[in-house]
Coordinates of C-alpha atoms in Angstrom, one line a residue:
M1 CA 3.3 -40.9 8.0
R2 CA 1.5 -37.6 8.6
I3 CA 1.7 -36.4 12.2
K4 CA -1.5 -34.6 13.3
W5 CA -1.1 -31.2 14.9
F6 CA 2.3 -30.5 13.3
S7 CA 0.1 -28.3 11.1
L8 CA -0.5 -26.0 14.0
V9 CA 3.2 -25.4 14.4
R10 CA 3.6 -24.5 10.8
I11 CA 0.6 -22.2 10.9
T12 CA 2.0 -20.5 14.1
G13 CA 5.2 -19.7 12.3
L14 CA 3.3 -18.4 9.2
V15 CA 0.9 -16.2 11.2
L16 CA 3.8 -14.7 13.2
V17 CA 5.7 -13.8 10.0
L18 CA 2.7 -12.5 8.1
T19 CA 1.5 -10.4 11.0
Y20 CA 5.0 -8.9 11.4
H21 CA 5.2 -7.9 7.7
F22 CA 1.6 -6.6 7.5
F23 CA 1.6 -4.7 10.8
Q24 CA 5.2 -4.2 11.6
T25 CA 4.7 -1.2 14.0
Q26 CA 2.3 -3.2 16.2
F27 CA 3.6 -6.7 15.9
T28 CA 7.3 -5.8 16.2
G29 CA 8.6 -9.3 17.0
G30 CA 6.8 -11.5 14.6
F31 CA 10.0 -12.2 12.8
I32 CA 10.4 -15.1 15.3
G33 CA 8.1 -17.0 13.1
V34 CA 11.1 -17.8 10.9
D35 CA 12.7 -19.4 13.9
V36 CA 9.6 -21.6 14.4
F37 CA 10.0 -22.7 10.8
F38 CA 13.7 -23.3 11.2
T39 CA 13.1 -25.4 14.3
F40 CA 10.4 -27.5 12.7
S41 CA 12.5 -28.1 9.6
G42 CA 15.5 -29.2 11.7
F43 CA 13.2 -31.5 13.6
L44 CA 11.4 -33.1 10.6
I45 CA 14.6 -33.6 8.5
T46 CA 16.6 -35.2 11.4
A47 CA 13.7 -37.4 12.5
L48 CA 13.2 -38.6 9.0
M49 CA 16.9 -39.4 8.8
V50 CA 16.6 -41.6 11.8
D51 CA 13.6 -43.3 10.4
E52 CA 15.4 -44.0 7.1
F53 CA 18.4 -45.4 8.9
A54 CA 16.2 -47.6 11.1
R55 CA 14.4 -48.9 8.1
S56 CA 17.3 -49.6 5.7
N57 CA 20.4 -49.4 7.9
N58 CA 21.5 -46.7 5.5
F59 CA 21.1 -43.0 4.6
K60 CA 20.9 -42.1 0.9
L61 CA 22.4 -38.7 0.4
M62 CA 21.4 -38.0 -3.2
A63 CA 17.9 -39.2 -2.6
F64 CA 17.7 -36.7 0.3
Y65 CA 19.0 -33.9 -1.8
G66 CA 16.5 -34.8 -4.5
R67 CA 13.6 -34.6 -2.1
R68 CA 14.7 -31.2 -0.8
F69 CA 15.3 -29.9 -4.3
Y70 CA 11.7 -30.7 -5.5
R71 CA 10.2 -29.3 -2.3
I72 CA 12.2 -26.0 -2.2
V73 CA 13.3 -25.0 -5.7
P74 CA 10.2 -25.3 -8.1
P75 CA 7.9 -23.2 -5.9
L76 CA 10.6 -20.5 -5.6
F77 CA 11.1 -20.4 -9.4
I78 CA 7.4 -20.2 -10.0
M79 CA 7.0 -17.4 -7.4
V80 CA 9.7 -15.3 -9.1
L81 CA 8.2 -15.7 -12.5
V82 CA 4.7 -14.9 -11.3
V83 CA 5.6 -11.8 -9.2
L84 CA 7.7 -9.9 -11.7
P85 CA 4.8 -9.0 -14.1
L86 CA 3.0 -7.4 -11.1
T87 CA 5.9 -4.9 -10.8
Y88 CA 4.5 -2.9 -13.7
L89 CA 1.8 -1.8 -11.2
I90 CA 4.3 0.2 -9.1
N91 CA 7.1 2.7 -9.4
H92 CA 10.0 1.5 -11.6
D93 CA 12.3 2.1 -8.6
F94 CA 11.0 -1.1 -7.0
V95 CA 12.8 -3.2 -9.5
T96 CA 16.1 -1.4 -8.9
N97 CA 18.9 -4.0 -9.2
I98 CA 16.3 -6.7 -9.5
G99 CA 18.6 -9.0 -11.5
K100 CA 21.0 -9.4 -8.6
Q101 CA 18.0 -9.9 -6.3
V102 CA 16.7 -12.7 -8.5
A103 CA 20.1 -14.3 -8.9
A104 CA 20.6 -14.2 -5.1
A105 CA 17.2 -15.7 -4.5
L106 CA 17.6 -18.5 -7.0
G107 CA 21.2 -19.1 -6.0
F108 CA 20.2 -19.3 -2.3
T109 CA 22.6 -16.5 -1.3
T110 CA 20.1 -13.8 -0.4
N111 CA 21.2 -13.7 3.2
Y112 CA 24.7 -12.7 2.3
F113 CA 23.5 -10.5 -0.5
E114 CA 21.5 -8.5 2.1
I115 CA 24.4 -8.3 4.4
A116 CA 26.6 -7.0 1.6
T117 CA 24.0 -4.4 0.5
G118 CA 22.9 -3.3 4.0
G119 CA 19.4 -4.6 3.4
S120 CA 16.7 -5.8 5.9
Y121 CA 13.0 -6.0 6.3
E122 CA 13.2 -2.6 7.9
N123 CA 14.9 -1.1 4.8
K124 CA 15.1 2.7 4.9
F125 CA 14.5 3.1 1.1
I126 CA 12.9 0.8 -1.4
P127 CA 12.4 -2.7 0.1
H128 CA 13.8 -5.6 -1.8
L129 CA 11.1 -7.7 -3.3
F130 CA 12.9 -11.0 -2.5
V131 CA 14.6 -10.1 0.8
H132 CA 12.5 -12.8 2.5
T133 CA 14.3 -15.5 0.7
W134 CA 17.2 -15.0 3.1
S135 CA 15.6 -17.7 5.2
L136 CA 15.6 -20.1 2.2
A137 CA 19.3 -19.5 1.8
I138 CA 20.0 -20.5 5.4
E139 CA 17.7 -23.5 5.1
M140 CA 19.3 -24.7 1.9
H141 CA 22.8 -24.3 3.5
F142 CA 21.6 -26.4 6.4
Y143 CA 20.2 -29.1 4.2
I144 CA 23.4 -29.4 2.1
L145 CA 25.8 -29.5 5.1
W146 CA 23.6 -31.5 7.5
G147 CA 22.8 -34.1 4.8
L148 CA 26.5 -34.6 4.1
I149 CA 27.2 -34.8 7.9
A150 CA 24.4 -37.3 8.4
W151 CA 25.7 -39.4 5.6
L152 CA 29.1 -39.5 7.1
V153 CA 27.7 -40.4 10.5
A154 CA 25.7 -43.2 8.9
K155 CA 28.8 -44.6 7.3
I156 CA 30.7 -44.5 10.6
S157 CA 27.8 -46.1 12.4
Q158 CA 27.6 -48.9 9.8
W159 CA 31.4 -49.5 10.2
L160 CA 31.1 -49.6 14.0
A161 CA 28.2 -52.0 14.3
S162 CA 25.1 -53.4 12.6
G163 CA 21.4 -53.7 13.3
P164 CA 20.0 -52.0 16.4
R165 CA 23.4 -51.1 17.6
A166 CA 24.2 -49.2 14.4
L167 CA 21.0 -47.2 14.9
T168 CA 22.0 -46.4 18.4
H169 CA 25.4 -45.1 17.2
F170 CA 23.6 -43.1 14.5
R171 CA 21.2 -41.5 17.0
W172 CA 24.0 -40.7 19.4
G173 CA 26.2 -39.3 16.7
L174 CA 23.4 -37.0 15.4
G175 CA 22.4 -36.0 19.0
I176 CA 25.9 -35.0 20.0
L177 CA 26.5 -33.0 16.8
T178 CA 23.2 -31.2 16.9
T179 CA 24.0 -30.1 20.5
V180 CA 27.5 -29.0 19.6
Y181 CA 26.4 -27.1 16.5
A182 CA 23.5 -25.4 18.3
V183 CA 25.7 -24.2 21.1
E184 CA 28.4 -22.9 18.7
S185 CA 25.9 -21.1 16.4
F186 CA 24.1 -19.4 19.3
G187 CA 27.4 -18.5 20.9
M188 CA 28.5 -16.8 17.7
M189 CA 25.2 -14.8 17.5
F190 CA 25.5 -13.9 21.2
L191 CA 29.1 -12.6 20.9
G192 CA 28.7 -11.2 17.4
A193 CA 25.7 -9.0 18.4
G194 CA 27.7 -7.2 21.1
G195 CA 28.5 -3.6 20.1
L196 CA 26.3 -3.7 16.9
K197 CA 23.8 -1.0 16.0
D198 CA 22.5 -2.8 12.9
F199 CA 22.0 -6.5 13.8
S200 CA 21.3 -7.7 10.2
P201 CA 24.7 -9.3 9.9
V202 CA 24.1 -11.7 12.8
Y203 CA 20.4 -12.2 11.9
F204 CA 21.0 -13.1 8.2
S205 CA 24.2 -15.1 8.6
S206 CA 24.0 -18.9 8.1
L207 CA 26.6 -19.4 10.8
T208 CA 24.9 -17.4 13.5
H209 CA 21.3 -18.2 12.8
C210 CA 21.4 -21.9 12.2
F211 CA 21.0 -22.9 15.8
P212 CA 17.2 -23.4 15.6
F213 CA 17.7 -26.1 13.0
F214 CA 20.0 -28.0 15.4
V215 CA 17.7 -27.5 18.4
G216 CA 14.9 -29.0 16.3
G217 CA 17.3 -31.7 15.1
L218 CA 18.1 -32.7 18.7
I219 CA 14.3 -33.0 19.4
G220 CA 14.0 -35.1 16.2
V221 CA 16.7 -37.4 17.5
L222 CA 15.1 -37.7 20.9
S223 CA 11.5 -38.2 19.7
G224 CA 11.6 -39.5 16.2
I225 CA 8.5 -40.0 14.0
K226 CA 8.0 -43.7 13.3
V227 CA 11.1 -44.8 15.3
Q228 CA 10.6 -43.5 18.8
G229 CA 13.4 -42.9 21.2
P230 CA 13.5 -43.9 24.9
M231 CA 12.9 -40.4 26.1
Y232 CA 9.8 -40.1 24.0
R233 CA 8.4 -43.4 25.2
W234 CA 8.9 -42.3 28.8
T235 CA 7.2 -39.0 28.2
T236 CA 4.3 -40.7 26.5
A237 CA 3.8 -43.0 29.6
H238 CA 3.9 -40.1 32.0
S239 CA 1.7 -37.5 30.3
N240 CA -1.9 -37.2 29.0
P241 CA -3.6 -35.2 26.3
I242 CA -4.7 -32.5 28.6
I243 CA -1.2 -31.8 29.9
V244 CA 0.3 -32.0 26.5
G245 CA -2.4 -29.8 24.9
L246 CA -1.9 -27.2 27.7
G247 CA 1.9 -27.2 27.1
M248 CA 1.3 -26.6 23.4
M249 CA -1.2 -23.8 24.1
I250 CA 1.1 -22.0 26.6
S251 CA 4.0 -22.2 24.2
F252 CA 1.8 -20.6 21.5
I253 CA 0.6 -17.8 23.8
L254 CA 4.2 -17.1 24.8
L255 CA 5.3 -16.9 21.2
V256 CA 2.5 -14.5 20.3
T257 CA 3.4 -12.4 23.3
M258 CA 7.0 -12.3 22.2
G259 CA 5.7 -11.3 18.8
Y260 CA 4.2 -8.2 20.4
R261 CA 7.1 -7.3 22.6
M262 CA 10.4 -8.2 20.9
K263 CA 12.1 -5.7 18.6
F264 CA 14.5 -6.3 15.7
D265 CA 16.9 -3.7 16.9
A266 CA 17.2 -4.8 20.5
L267 CA 20.4 -6.5 21.7
Q268 CA 18.4 -8.9 24.0
T269 CA 16.7 -10.3 20.8
Y270 CA 20.0 -11.8 19.8
Q271 CA 21.4 -12.7 23.2
G272 CA 18.5 -14.8 24.3
G273 CA 15.2 -13.8 22.6
L274 CA 15.6 -15.9 19.5
L275 CA 16.8 -18.8 21.5
F276 CA 13.8 -18.6 23.8
A277 CA 11.5 -18.5 20.8
T278 CA 13.3 -21.6 19.4
V279 CA 12.8 -23.5 22.7
L280 CA 9.1 -22.6 22.7
A281 CA 8.8 -23.8 19.1
G282 CA 10.6 -27.0 20.2
V283 CA 8.0 -27.5 23.0
M284 CA 5.2 -27.1 20.5
I285 CA 6.7 -29.6 18.2
Y286 CA 7.3 -32.2 21.0
C287 CA 3.8 -31.7 22.3
A288 CA 2.3 -32.0 18.9
R289 CA 4.1 -35.3 18.4
L290 CA 2.8 -36.6 21.7
L291 CA -0.7 -35.3 21.0
H292 CA -0.8 -37.3 17.7
D293 CA -0.3 -40.6 19.6
Q294 CA -2.7 -39.6 22.4
T295 CA -5.6 -38.6 20.2
P296 CA -6.1 -41.6 17.9
N297 CA -9.8 -40.9 17.4
I298 CA -9.6 -37.2 16.6
N299 CA -8.9 -36.0 13.1
E300 CA -7.1 -32.8 12.3
P301 CA -9.5 -30.3 10.7
R302 CA -9.1 -30.2 6.9
W303 CA -8.6 -26.4 6.8
I304 CA -5.7 -26.7 9.2
T305 CA -4.1 -29.4 6.9
F306 CA -4.7 -27.2 3.9
L307 CA -3.0 -24.1 5.4
A308 CA -0.1 -26.2 6.5
D309 CA 0.3 -27.7 3.0
V310 CA 0.5 -24.3 1.4
S311 CA 2.4 -22.5 4.2
Y312 CA 5.7 -22.6 2.4
S313 CA 4.4 -21.1 -0.8
V314 CA 2.3 -18.5 1.1
Y315 CA 5.5 -17.4 2.7
L316 CA 7.2 -17.1 -0.7
Y317 CA 4.4 -15.0 -2.2
H318 CA 3.2 -12.8 0.6
W319 CA 6.2 -10.5 0.9
P320 CA 6.6 -9.3 -2.7
L321 CA 2.9 -9.2 -3.2
Y322 CA 2.5 -7.1 0.0
V323 CA 5.3 -4.7 -1.1
I324 CA 3.5 -4.2 -4.4
F325 CA -0.1 -3.9 -3.2
S326 CA 0.7 -1.8 -0.1
H327 CA 2.1 1.0 -2.4
I328 CA -1.1 1.2 -4.5
M329 CA -3.8 0.7 -1.9
V330 CA -4.6 1.3 1.8
N331 CA -3.0 -1.2 4.2
W332 CA -6.0 -3.2 5.2
L333 CA -7.0 -3.8 1.6
A334 CA -3.4 -4.6 0.7
V335 CA -3.3 -7.2 3.5
L336 CA -6.6 -8.8 2.3
V337 CA -5.6 -8.9 -1.4
T338 CA -2.1 -10.2 -0.6
T339 CA -3.5 -13.0 1.7
V340 CA -6.2 -14.2 -0.7
L341 CA -3.9 -14.1 -3.8
S342 CA -1.0 -15.8 -1.9
I343 CA -3.3 -18.7 -0.8
V344 CA -4.7 -19.1 -4.3
L345 CA -1.3 -19.1 -6.0
S346 CA 0.1 -21.4 -3.3
A347 CA -2.7 -23.9 -3.7
L348 CA -2.1 -23.9 -7.5
S349 CA 1.6 -24.4 -7.0
Y350 CA 1.4 -27.1 -4.3
Y351 CA -1.5 -29.2 -5.6
V352 CA -1.0 -28.9 -9.3
L353 CA 2.4 -27.5 -10.6
E354 CA 4.8 -29.0 -8.1
P355 CA 3.5 -32.6 -8.5
I356 CA 3.6 -32.3 -12.3
I357 CA 7.1 -30.9 -12.2
A358 CA 8.2 -33.8 -10.0
G359 CA 6.8 -36.3 -12.5
K360 CA 3.7 -37.2 -10.4
Q361 CA 0.0 -36.9 -11.0
A362 CA -1.9 -33.9 -9.6
N363 CA -5.3 -34.4 -7.9
V364 CA -7.6 -31.5 -7.9
F365 CA -11.1 -31.9 -6.4
G366 CA -11.0 -35.6 -7.1
H367 CA -9.8 -35.1 -10.7
T368 CA -6.4 -36.5 -11.8
L369 CA -4.3 -34.3 -14.0
T370 CA -1.1 -35.5 -15.8
W371 CA 1.8 -33.7 -17.5
R372 CA 0.4 -34.6 -20.9
Q373 CA -2.9 -32.7 -20.1
L374 CA -1.1 -29.6 -18.8
Q375 CA 2.0 -29.6 -20.9
L376 CA 0.8 -27.0 -23.5
P377 CA -0.6 -24.4 -21.0
V378 CA 2.2 -24.8 -18.5
V379 CA 5.0 -24.5 -21.1
G380 CA 3.3 -21.7 -22.9
V381 CA 2.7 -19.6 -19.8
G382 CA 6.1 -20.5 -18.5
L383 CA 7.8 -19.2 -21.6
L384 CA 5.9 -15.9 -21.5
L385 CA 6.8 -15.4 -17.9
A386 CA 10.4 -16.2 -18.5
V387 CA 10.6 -13.7 -21.4
N388 CA 9.0 -11.1 -19.1
T389 CA 11.6 -11.8 -16.4
V390 CA 14.4 -11.2 -18.9
I391 CA 12.8 -7.9 -20.0
V392 CA 12.3 -6.7 -16.4
V393 CA 15.8 -7.6 -15.4
K394 CA 17.3 -6.0 -18.5
N395 CA 15.4 -2.7 -18.1
A396 CA 15.8 -2.4 -14.3
P397 CA 17.7 0.6 -13.1
Q398 CA 20.9 0.2 -11.2
L399 CA 20.1 3.0 -8.7
S400 CA 16.6 4.2 -7.6
T401 CA 15.6 7.8 -8.2
L402 CA 16.2 8.5 -4.5
E403 CA 19.6 6.8 -4.5
Q404 CA 20.7 8.8 -7.6
K405 CA 19.6 12.0 -5.9
L406 CA 21.4 11.2 -2.7
W407 CA 24.6 10.3 -4.7
V408 CA 24.6 13.5 -6.7
S409 CA 23.7 15.6 -3.6
G410 CA 26.6 13.9 -1.7
I411 CA 29.1 14.9 -4.4
Y412 CA 28.0 18.5 -4.4
Q413 CA 28.0 18.6 -0.7
D414 CA 31.6 17.4 -0.6
I415 CA 32.6 20.2 -3.1
D416 CA 30.8 22.7 -0.8
K417 CA 32.6 21.4 2.2
I418 CA 36.0 21.9 0.5
K419 CA 35.0 25.5 -0.3
T420 CA 33.7 26.1 3.3
T421 CA 36.9 24.7 4.8
H422 CA 39.0 26.9 2.5
D423 CA 37.1 30.0 3.5
A424 CA 37.3 29.1 7.2
V425 CA 41.1 28.7 7.0
L426 CA 41.4 32.1 5.4
A427 CA 39.1 33.7 7.9
S428 CA 41.0 32.3 10.8
V429 CA 44.3 33.7 9.8
A430 CA 43.2 37.0 8.1
P431 CA 42.9 40.0 10.4
N432 CA 39.5 41.7 10.6
K433 CA 40.0 45.1 8.8
K434 CA 37.3 46.8 10.9
Q435 CA 38.8 45.8 14.2
G436 CA 42.4 46.2 13.2
A437 CA 45.3 43.8 12.9
G438 CA 45.6 41.1 15.5
K439 CA 41.9 41.0 16.4
V440 CA 39.7 38.1 15.2
N441 CA 36.1 38.6 14.4
Q442 CA 33.9 36.8 17.0
T443 CA 30.5 37.8 15.7
K444 CA 28.2 35.1 14.4
T445 CA 28.3 34.4 10.7
P446 CA 25.0 35.6 9.2
G447 CA 22.9 33.0 7.4
V448 CA 21.5 29.5 8.0
S449 CA 23.4 26.3 8.9
I450 CA 21.2 23.2 8.0
I451 CA 22.3 19.9 9.5
G452 CA 20.2 17.0 8.3
D453 CA 19.9 13.3 7.5
S454 CA 19.1 11.5 4.3
V455 CA 15.7 13.3 3.9
T456 CA 17.6 16.6 3.8
L457 CA 20.3 15.2 1.6
G458 CA 17.6 14.1 -0.9
T459 CA 16.4 17.6 -1.3
R460 CA 19.7 19.4 -0.8
S461 CA 20.0 21.0 -4.2
Y462 CA 16.5 22.5 -4.0
L463 CA 17.1 23.7 -0.4
G464 CA 20.3 25.4 -1.4
D465 CA 18.5 27.4 -4.1
H466 CA 15.4 28.3 -2.0
V467 CA 16.7 28.8 1.6
P468 CA 18.7 32.1 1.3
N469 CA 22.3 32.2 2.5
S470 CA 22.2 28.6 3.7
N471 CA 24.9 26.0 4.2
I472 CA 23.7 22.4 4.2
D473 CA 25.4 19.4 5.8
A474 CA 23.4 16.2 5.4
E475 CA 24.1 12.5 5.5
G476 CA 22.2 9.3 5.5
D477 CA 21.5 7.5 8.8
R478 CA 22.5 10.5 10.8
T479 CA 21.3 10.5 14.4
M480 CA 21.2 13.3 16.9
D481 CA 24.5 12.5 18.4
L482 CA 26.2 12.6 15.0
A483 CA 24.4 15.9 14.2
Y484 CA 25.8 17.2 17.5
K485 CA 29.3 16.4 16.3
V486 CA 28.8 18.3 13.0
M487 CA 27.4 21.3 14.9
M488 CA 30.3 21.4 17.4
S489 CA 32.8 21.0 14.5
Q490 CA 31.3 24.0 12.7
Q491 CA 31.2 25.9 16.0
R492 CA 34.9 25.4 16.7
S493 CA 35.8 26.4 13.1
H494 CA 33.6 29.5 13.4
T495 CA 31.6 28.4 10.3
L496 CA 28.3 27.7 12.2
R497 CA 25.9 30.4 11.1
Q498 CA 23.5 32.4 13.3
Y499 CA 20.4 30.3 12.4
V500 CA 21.0 26.6 13.1
V501 CA 18.4 24.2 11.6
I502 CA 18.5 20.6 12.9
C503 CA 16.6 18.2 10.6
I504 CA 17.2 15.0 12.5
G505 CA 15.0 12.4 14.1
T506 CA 13.8 9.8 11.7
N507 CA 16.7 7.6 12.9
A508 CA 16.1 8.5 16.6
L509 CA 17.9 6.2 19.1
D510 CA 16.7 5.4 22.6
D511 CA 18.8 8.3 24.1
Y512 CA 17.1 10.9 21.8
E513 CA 16.2 13.1 24.7
K514 CA 19.6 13.1 26.3
Q515 CA 21.3 13.9 22.9
T516 CA 18.8 16.6 22.1
M517 CA 19.3 18.4 25.4
K518 CA 23.1 18.1 25.0
L519 CA 22.9 19.8 21.6
I520 CA 20.8 22.6 23.0
H521 CA 23.1 23.1 26.0
D522 CA 26.3 23.2 24.0
L523 CA 25.1 25.5 21.3
A524 CA 27.2 28.7 21.7
P525 CA 25.5 31.9 22.7
G526 CA 24.4 34.2 19.8
H527 CA 22.6 31.5 17.8
K528 CA 19.0 30.8 17.1
L529 CA 18.0 27.1 17.0
I530 CA 15.3 25.6 14.7
L531 CA 14.3 22.0 15.3
M532 CA 12.6 20.2 12.5
T533 CA 10.3 17.4 13.7
P534 CA 10.7 14.1 11.9
Y535 CA 8.1 12.3 9.8
N536 CA 7.6 8.6 9.1
A537 CA 4.3 7.5 7.7
Q538 CA 4.7 4.1 9.4
A539 CA 5.6 5.4 12.8
D540 CA 3.4 4.9 15.8
A541 CA 3.3 7.0 18.9
D542 CA 5.7 4.7 20.7
W543 CA 8.4 5.1 18.1
N544 CA 11.5 7.1 19.2
S545 CA 11.0 9.5 16.2
S546 CA 7.4 10.2 17.4
K547 CA 8.4 10.8 21.0
L548 CA 11.2 13.1 19.8
A549 CA 8.7 15.2 17.9
V550 CA 6.6 15.5 21.0
L551 CA 9.7 16.6 23.0
E552 CA 10.7 19.2 20.4
R553 CA 7.3 20.8 20.2
G554 CA 7.5 21.5 23.9
L555 CA 11.0 23.1 23.9
P556 CA 10.1 26.7 22.7
A557 CA 8.1 27.2 25.9
K558 CA 11.3 26.7 28.0
Y559 CA 14.0 28.0 25.6
K560 CA 13.0 31.2 23.8
F561 CA 15.8 30.9 21.2
I562 CA 14.2 27.6 19.9
T563 CA 11.7 27.5 17.1
V564 CA 10.0 24.4 15.8
A565 CA 9.6 23.6 12.1
D566 CA 6.8 21.1 12.4
W567 CA 7.6 18.8 9.4
G568 CA 6.0 15.9 11.2
K569 CA 2.7 17.7 11.3
I570 CA 2.8 19.3 7.8
A571 CA 4.0 16.2 6.0
A572 CA 1.2 14.1 7.5
Q573 CA -1.2 16.5 5.8
H574 CA 0.3 15.9 2.4
P575 CA 0.5 12.1 1.8
E576 CA 0.7 12.6 -1.9
I577 CA 4.4 13.6 -1.7
F578 CA 5.2 10.1 -0.5
N579 CA 3.4 8.1 -3.2
G580 CA 5.5 5.2 -4.2
T581 CA 8.1 5.9 -1.5
D582 CA 9.0 4.4 1.9
G583 CA 6.9 7.0 3.7
V584 CA 10.0 8.9 4.8
H585 CA 11.9 10.1 1.7
F586 CA 10.4 12.1 -1.1
G587 CA 13.5 12.4 -3.3
G588 CA 12.5 12.9 -6.9
I589 CA 9.0 14.3 -6.1
P590 CA 9.1 18.1 -6.7
A591 CA 6.2 18.8 -4.5
G592 CA 8.1 17.3 -1.6
D593 CA 11.1 19.6 -2.2
V594 CA 8.8 22.6 -2.3
L595 CA 7.0 21.7 0.9
Y596 CA 10.1 20.9 2.8
A597 CA 11.8 24.2 1.9
K598 CA 8.6 26.0 2.7
V599 CA 8.4 24.6 6.2
I600 CA 12.0 25.6 6.9
N601 CA 11.5 29.1 5.6
Q602 CA 8.4 29.6 7.6
A603 CA 10.3 28.6 10.7
L604 CA 13.1 30.9 9.9
Q605 CA 10.6 33.8 9.6
A606 CA 9.2 32.9 13.0
A607 CA 12.7 32.7 14.4
K608 CA 13.4 36.3 13.5
K609 CA 11.0 37.3 16.3
T610 CA 12.8 35.3 18.9
P611 CA 15.9 36.3 20.9
V612 CA 19.3 34.7 20.4
K613 CA 20.7 32.3 22.9

């Protein structure tokens, strides 16, 4: 039994997710589309469980697992095989560690793989091609456990009673458990998010992010599909298509609004935002179910049904295709090519390959296709793609060029720190010969102290050779408050040099202005400060990094000892140094090293004309 208007719920979830991935800086909260999918899956699976028990007074666990397997696994395998040949179009760095990514995707453990490797959709380096399969992992975990629990509840219900009473026990059992599990899961997310700066662990975890399934499951128990519950019958008697349609529309508008306003790195997202999105998805589902019964003479448009049919496979294809195409063409064209190709490949998968794999006939434009007709081309192409997968995995690097560069730079930096500490200790105990014994030299150490983040770390070796008399301290994910601690540590140990270059800001937090002013205020007299504006090719004007750059450009007018090295402006004029990168780091691209050092040296020349603090 196909319920009309459920397609709109699926399409809503798909559009939210696609818009988030395609236009992440504008549609910052579109990730809630996954919660729409989760809620709908929980509803549909649980409602079908109730229908099966009502029909046969039983729930067949292995048959349930079989249906889920054929719906989830074949499209996933096909997607992986089809996508990997396209990786030859982009930098080899994009297949870094691809074997583990493939294993995690096909093993339905991507969510925990991403937690372990520190990955996310907002990855700071090379995005994982299959990071989006984290949601399939949670979904599969839900199916396995919920199916087993439903089977146990069915057995207990059969033991307690028979006929309609057994169905009542089954409904009540599932209803209570969905409520308890939803509350527990959300409670774990609410408490677990407290104090986190990176929310990926609570977002990706099956334990903390399974509550949408159980909210949907509760709605499935209450409404059902063929077998309707008392609450659903009461709602049907006290509503009409206009009210129901309005409720569905308002929920959709609110979800889209949340897609524009919510942010992945905001605490309120995990302490209420995702739950509210789940509730809105539940309202859409319930209204769609009501609208089906209240519009018997209206047919769902065919294009809506088609998009709903292919929505799962479109979700599978769109992310890796977009990652690939967005690095070889402008964004609008990448979005267009990704969307069209995803739909075409998904239609081929859903209407032809999946039925054949499941042992059924495929119907394409009125023509029936069987396994015997497609056996040779399907097996032949499948073997070629499988061989290519082995080759790609075998030849994939374990570390990207940037990661290698950061790793090596980090080792050399640690060596330099040991030497610097050694020199500082000697300087602190040795008397200054010019001033006489017992007097410590308080003059500022000549030269340049560069304090930076991962961008600076990636070019550290080149900087050290091309910025005269410089000492570099750089680290990935460094924010302004952490840069302040490094500066103050060097200041206390008298190793902070006269020219202080702060290359921080790509990872700017909400308190960027407060931290920047604190750094300026606590810099000891006798120094000159150079602030290097951050650059991120994806950043909009409302990003913290962009607002920090605006703040920094205005500081020399107020503080004469400050000079701005406008990397944000200069880098934007040279997009070629970011080809094949994340738009922030250029590690491994020599032209980027040259330009970065040039911007710092020009600022140092300008700073010679300014007074010290």
